[in-house]
Amino acid sequence: MNLRERVRSIALFKQLGPGLITGAADDDPSGIATYSQAGAQFGFGLLWTLVLTYPLMTAIQLVSAHIGRVTGHGLAKNMGDILPRWLVTGLVALLFITNTINIGADIAAMGAAAELVVGGGAHLFTVAFAVASLLLQMFIPYRRYASILKWLTLVLLAYVALVFMVHVDWAAAGKGMVWPTIAGAGAITTVVAIFGTTISPYLFFWQSSQEVEEVDQDDGKHALTEAPNRRRASISGCEWTRMLEWRCRAWSRSQS
């Protein structure tokens, strides 16, 4: 690899941030538990949900990122500009409730996993994880904390390593991916759980908000509505659509 290619690879890695962290965060303990139970009960029978959930999750994450990067505001602010205040308040309240329950389930699962590994009480580990997470968010600067989280996403490579450590019936896996099957009410419930944990509401808000944080923490960056000449460098290629260009122009006119 020559020097130019190394510089490009380093620059590409530095650009990885909000999308990488948000995508990794969606693979949370509650999601892992759902996928594990689906596999244990139905084998490869529900693998076809991957074909549907992955592109949907990617598209929603991309749209949420564009909204935050273009407008410089999160989803709640943008929805408030369009929808009635009471409706936005209700949606945010529902998000708060679901996020609280989801975070509680995630931290409890982390405590249970720690108990399996080192022994002790799961409740004690749960409280320790909750306090540690709160203190890290309060006292570590955003830029440093985001960098730490980005490196921690490398643990997801364990999934790749696991493929080489266990026996996989690739013929059955291929069939399960392209031939949808739903056997009974239990399978229907599991499909709903898979879609719910993969395309979670907090994913949308998190992605757009973190894009805003990236802009706020860098004096050289601005929302694309404030610096439309930089839009090609920020969102390039086919990602930059006519709809987003129209949104930038409409937003600029509304602020003038």
Short mmCIF file of C-alpha atoms in Angstrom, two decimals:
data_model
loop_
_atom_site.label_atom_id
_atom_site.label_comp_id
_atom_site.label_asym_id
_atom_site.label_seq_id
_atom_site.Cartn_x
_atom_site.Cartn_y
_atom_site.Cartn_z
CA MET A 1 0.00 0.00 0.00
CA ASN A 2 1.54 3.33 -1.06
CA LEU A 3 1.42 6.54 0.95
CA ARG A 4 -1.57 7.93 -0.93
CA GLU A 5 -3.62 4.80 -0.29
CA ARG A 6 -2.67 4.86 3.39
CA VAL A 7 -3.77 8.48 3.71
CA ARG A 8 -7.07 7.62 2.03
CA SER A 9 -7.67 4.65 4.34
CA ILE A 10 -6.92 6.75 7.43
CA ALA A 11 -9.22 9.52 6.19
CA LEU A 12 -11.97 6.99 5.52
CA PHE A 13 -11.65 5.53 9.01
CA LYS A 14 -11.83 9.00 10.57
CA GLN A 15 -15.04 9.65 8.65
CA LEU A 16 -16.59 6.58 10.26
CA GLY A 17 -18.42 7.73 13.34
CA PRO A 18 -22.14 8.32 13.81
CA GLY A 19 -23.29 5.67 11.34
CA LEU A 20 -20.85 3.05 12.61
CA ILE A 21 -21.67 3.67 16.27
CA THR A 22 -25.42 3.81 15.68
CA GLY A 23 -25.39 0.61 13.66
CA ALA A 24 -23.34 -1.17 16.30
CA ALA A 25 -25.58 0.16 19.08
CA ASP A 26 -28.58 -1.37 17.35
CA ASP A 27 -26.96 -4.76 17.97
CA ASP A 28 -27.70 -4.35 21.67
CA PRO A 29 -28.17 -7.09 24.31
CA SER A 30 -31.94 -7.14 23.85
CA GLY A 31 -31.46 -7.57 20.11
CA ILE A 32 -28.92 -10.34 20.58
CA ALA A 33 -31.34 -12.13 22.92
CA THR A 34 -34.12 -11.85 20.33
CA TYR A 35 -31.97 -13.18 17.50
CA SER A 36 -30.62 -15.99 19.68
CA GLN A 37 -34.10 -17.11 20.67
CA ALA A 38 -35.25 -16.93 17.04
CA GLY A 39 -32.35 -19.13 15.97
CA ALA A 40 -32.79 -21.57 18.85
CA GLN A 41 -36.52 -22.04 18.17
CA PHE A 42 -36.72 -21.86 14.39
CA GLY A 43 -33.18 -22.51 13.15
CA PHE A 44 -32.68 -20.96 9.71
CA GLY A 45 -36.43 -20.75 9.12
CA LEU A 46 -36.62 -17.01 9.86
CA LEU A 47 -33.37 -16.02 8.19
CA TRP A 48 -35.40 -14.42 5.39
CA THR A 49 -36.15 -11.54 7.75
CA LEU A 50 -32.53 -10.44 7.25
CA VAL A 51 -33.26 -9.72 3.58
CA LEU A 52 -36.03 -7.32 4.65
CA THR A 53 -34.71 -5.76 7.85
CA TYR A 54 -31.18 -4.93 6.72
CA PRO A 55 -32.05 -2.67 3.75
CA LEU A 56 -34.88 -1.06 5.73
CA MET A 57 -32.59 -0.33 8.67
CA THR A 58 -29.87 1.03 6.37
CA ALA A 59 -32.28 3.27 4.48
CA ILE A 60 -33.83 4.68 7.66
CA GLN A 61 -30.41 5.29 9.18
CA LEU A 62 -29.26 7.05 6.01
CA VAL A 63 -32.33 9.29 5.88
CA SER A 64 -31.98 10.16 9.56
CA ALA A 65 -28.30 11.02 9.03
CA HIS A 66 -29.17 13.26 6.08
CA ILE A 67 -31.82 15.08 8.07
CA GLY A 68 -29.38 15.86 10.89
CA ARG A 69 -26.51 16.81 8.58
CA VAL A 70 -28.60 18.98 6.26
CA THR A 71 -30.70 20.89 8.80
CA GLY A 72 -28.35 20.89 11.80
CA HIS A 73 -31.22 19.72 14.03
CA GLY A 74 -32.49 16.39 15.32
CA LEU A 75 -35.68 14.61 14.34
CA ALA A 76 -37.78 16.12 17.14
CA LYS A 77 -36.99 19.68 16.03
CA ASN A 78 -37.66 18.88 12.39
CA MET A 79 -40.93 17.14 13.20
CA GLY A 80 -41.93 20.12 15.34
CA ASP A 81 -41.57 22.37 12.30
CA ILE A 82 -44.10 20.29 10.38
CA LEU A 83 -46.39 18.42 12.80
CA PRO A 84 -48.63 19.78 15.58
CA ARG A 85 -46.85 20.34 18.86
CA TRP A 86 -49.11 17.95 20.79
CA LEU A 87 -48.38 15.15 18.34
CA VAL A 88 -44.61 15.65 18.53
CA THR A 89 -44.77 15.81 22.33
CA GLY A 90 -46.69 12.54 22.38
CA LEU A 91 -44.21 10.86 20.05
CA VAL A 92 -41.23 12.02 22.11
CA ALA A 93 -42.95 10.83 25.29
CA LEU A 94 -43.50 7.39 23.77
CA LEU A 95 -39.86 7.36 22.66
CA PHE A 96 -38.75 8.22 26.20
CA ILE A 97 -40.79 5.36 27.65
CA THR A 98 -39.59 2.79 25.10
CA ASN A 99 -35.98 3.94 25.40
CA THR A 100 -36.12 3.71 29.19
CA ILE A 101 -37.46 0.17 29.04
CA ASN A 102 -34.98 -0.78 26.31
CA ILE A 103 -31.99 0.64 28.20
CA GLY A 104 -33.12 -1.12 31.37
CA ALA A 105 -33.33 -4.43 29.50
CA ASP A 106 -29.89 -3.87 27.94
CA ILE A 107 -28.18 -3.04 31.23
CA ALA A 108 -29.87 -5.97 32.98
CA ALA A 109 -28.69 -8.28 30.20
CA MET A 110 -25.14 -6.94 30.61
CA GLY A 111 -25.35 -7.66 34.32
CA ALA A 112 -26.57 -11.20 33.68
CA ALA A 113 -23.77 -11.78 31.16
CA ALA A 114 -21.16 -10.51 33.64
CA GLU A 115 -22.56 -12.89 36.25
CA LEU A 116 -22.13 -15.83 33.87
CA VAL A 117 -18.53 -14.86 33.13
CA VAL A 118 -17.12 -13.89 36.53
CA GLY A 119 -19.81 -14.94 39.00
CA GLY A 120 -21.38 -12.77 41.67
CA GLY A 121 -24.73 -11.01 41.70
CA ALA A 122 -26.36 -9.86 38.47
CA HIS A 123 -28.07 -6.94 40.25
CA LEU A 124 -24.73 -5.62 41.49
CA PHE A 125 -23.25 -5.72 37.99
CA THR A 126 -26.36 -4.06 36.57
CA VAL A 127 -26.09 -1.12 38.96
CA ALA A 128 -22.34 -0.83 38.29
CA PHE A 129 -22.86 -0.76 34.52
CA ALA A 130 -25.60 1.87 34.86
CA VAL A 131 -23.49 4.15 37.07
CA ALA A 132 -20.39 3.71 34.88
CA SER A 133 -22.33 4.53 31.71
CA LEU A 134 -23.83 7.65 33.29
CA LEU A 135 -20.47 8.91 34.57
CA LEU A 136 -18.75 8.33 31.22
CA GLN A 137 -21.37 10.37 29.40
CA MET A 138 -21.23 13.18 31.95
CA PHE A 139 -17.48 13.63 32.36
CA ILE A 140 -15.80 12.47 29.13
CA PRO A 141 -15.81 14.99 26.24
CA TYR A 142 -17.97 13.98 23.30
CA ARG A 143 -15.12 13.73 20.80
CA ARG A 144 -13.08 11.39 23.00
CA TYR A 145 -16.09 9.30 24.01
CA ALA A 146 -17.21 8.92 20.38
CA SER A 147 -13.70 7.74 19.47
CA ILE A 148 -13.76 5.14 22.25
CA LEU A 149 -17.16 3.87 21.12
CA LYS A 150 -15.93 3.65 17.54
CA TRP A 151 -13.06 1.37 18.55
CA LEU A 152 -15.36 -0.73 20.71
CA THR A 153 -17.41 -1.60 17.63
CA LEU A 154 -14.54 -3.91 16.65
CA VAL A 155 -15.89 -6.46 19.12
CA LEU A 156 -18.60 -7.18 16.53
CA LEU A 157 -15.91 -8.99 14.54
CA ALA A 158 -16.53 -11.82 17.00
CA TYR A 159 -19.55 -12.68 14.86
CA VAL A 160 -17.26 -13.19 11.88
CA ALA A 161 -14.87 -15.34 13.91
CA LEU A 162 -17.78 -17.43 15.18
CA VAL A 163 -18.70 -18.45 11.63
CA PHE A 164 -15.34 -20.22 11.34
CA MET A 165 -15.67 -21.90 14.73
CA VAL A 166 -19.06 -23.58 14.35
CA HIS A 167 -20.52 -25.86 11.74
CA VAL A 168 -23.01 -24.08 9.48
CA ASP A 169 -25.35 -25.90 7.11
CA TRP A 170 -24.95 -23.40 4.28
CA ALA A 171 -27.56 -25.11 2.11
CA ALA A 172 -30.17 -24.75 4.86
CA ALA A 173 -29.04 -21.19 5.55
CA GLY A 174 -29.39 -20.25 1.88
CA LYS A 175 -32.84 -21.80 1.71
CA GLY A 176 -33.97 -20.03 4.87
CA MET A 177 -32.83 -16.71 3.45
CA VAL A 178 -34.70 -16.93 0.13
CA TRP A 179 -37.71 -19.10 1.08
CA PRO A 180 -39.95 -17.34 3.65
CA THR A 181 -41.65 -19.64 6.16
CA ILE A 182 -43.79 -18.87 9.21
CA ALA A 183 -44.78 -21.86 11.30
CA GLY A 184 -47.40 -20.98 13.90
CA ALA A 185 -48.24 -18.02 16.12
CA GLY A 186 -44.88 -18.23 17.85
CA ALA A 187 -43.08 -17.53 14.59
CA ILE A 188 -45.30 -14.51 13.93
CA THR A 189 -44.48 -13.09 17.36
CA THR A 190 -40.79 -13.67 16.77
CA VAL A 191 -40.90 -11.93 13.38
CA VAL A 192 -42.53 -8.90 15.01
CA ALA A 193 -39.82 -8.95 17.71
CA ILE A 194 -37.08 -9.15 15.08
CA PHE A 195 -38.42 -6.16 13.16
CA GLY A 196 -38.98 -4.22 16.38
CA THR A 197 -35.49 -4.73 17.77
CA THR A 198 -33.74 -4.21 14.42
CA ILE A 199 -35.54 -1.04 13.35
CA SER A 200 -35.80 0.59 16.77
CA PRO A 201 -37.20 4.11 17.25
CA TYR A 202 -34.11 5.31 19.11
CA LEU A 203 -32.07 4.42 16.03
CA PHE A 204 -33.65 7.27 14.05
CA PHE A 205 -33.24 9.90 16.77
CA TRP A 206 -29.76 8.75 17.74
CA GLN A 207 -28.41 8.88 14.20
CA SER A 208 -29.70 12.38 13.41
CA SER A 209 -28.71 13.74 16.84
CA GLN A 210 -25.19 12.36 16.58
CA GLU A 211 -24.79 13.96 13.16
CA VAL A 212 -25.74 17.26 14.80
CA GLU A 213 -23.21 16.64 17.57
CA GLU A 214 -20.50 16.03 14.99
CA VAL A 215 -21.26 19.42 13.44
CA ASP A 216 -21.49 21.27 16.78
CA GLN A 217 -18.18 19.85 18.03
CA ASP A 218 -16.26 20.94 14.91
CA ASP A 219 -15.91 24.67 14.26
CA GLY A 220 -15.10 23.92 10.63
CA LYS A 221 -18.42 22.19 10.02
CA HIS A 222 -21.82 23.73 9.52
CA ALA A 223 -25.29 22.48 8.70
CA LEU A 224 -25.62 22.20 4.95
CA THR A 225 -28.45 24.72 4.98
CA GLU A 226 -25.87 27.22 6.28
CA ALA A 227 -23.06 26.04 3.98
CA PRO A 228 -24.73 24.60 0.87
CA ASN A 229 -21.46 24.82 -1.10
CA ARG A 230 -20.12 21.95 1.04
CA ARG A 231 -22.95 19.57 0.42
CA ARG A 232 -21.17 17.58 -2.29
CA ALA A 233 -18.20 16.91 -0.05
CA SER A 234 -20.39 15.92 2.89
CA ILE A 235 -22.95 13.80 1.06
CA SER A 236 -21.53 12.64 -2.24
CA GLY A 237 -22.53 10.48 -5.16
CA CYS A 238 -25.93 8.89 -5.34
CA GLU A 239 -26.59 9.68 -1.68
CA TRP A 240 -27.20 13.32 -2.51
CA THR A 241 -30.64 13.39 -4.05
CA ARG A 242 -32.79 16.11 -5.56
CA MET A 243 -35.07 15.90 -2.55
CA LEU A 244 -32.26 16.90 -0.22
CA GLU A 245 -31.22 19.74 -2.49
CA TRP A 246 -34.80 20.97 -2.49
CA ARG A 247 -34.89 20.64 1.31
CA CYS A 248 -31.76 22.80 1.60
CA ARG A 249 -33.18 25.50 -0.65
CA ALA A 250 -36.55 25.45 1.09
CA TRP A 251 -34.92 25.68 4.52
CA SER A 252 -32.71 28.57 3.41
CA ARG A 253 -35.70 30.47 2.07
CA SER A 254 -37.64 29.91 5.30
CA GLN A 255 -34.77 31.33 7.35
CA SER A 256 -34.29 34.42 5.17
#
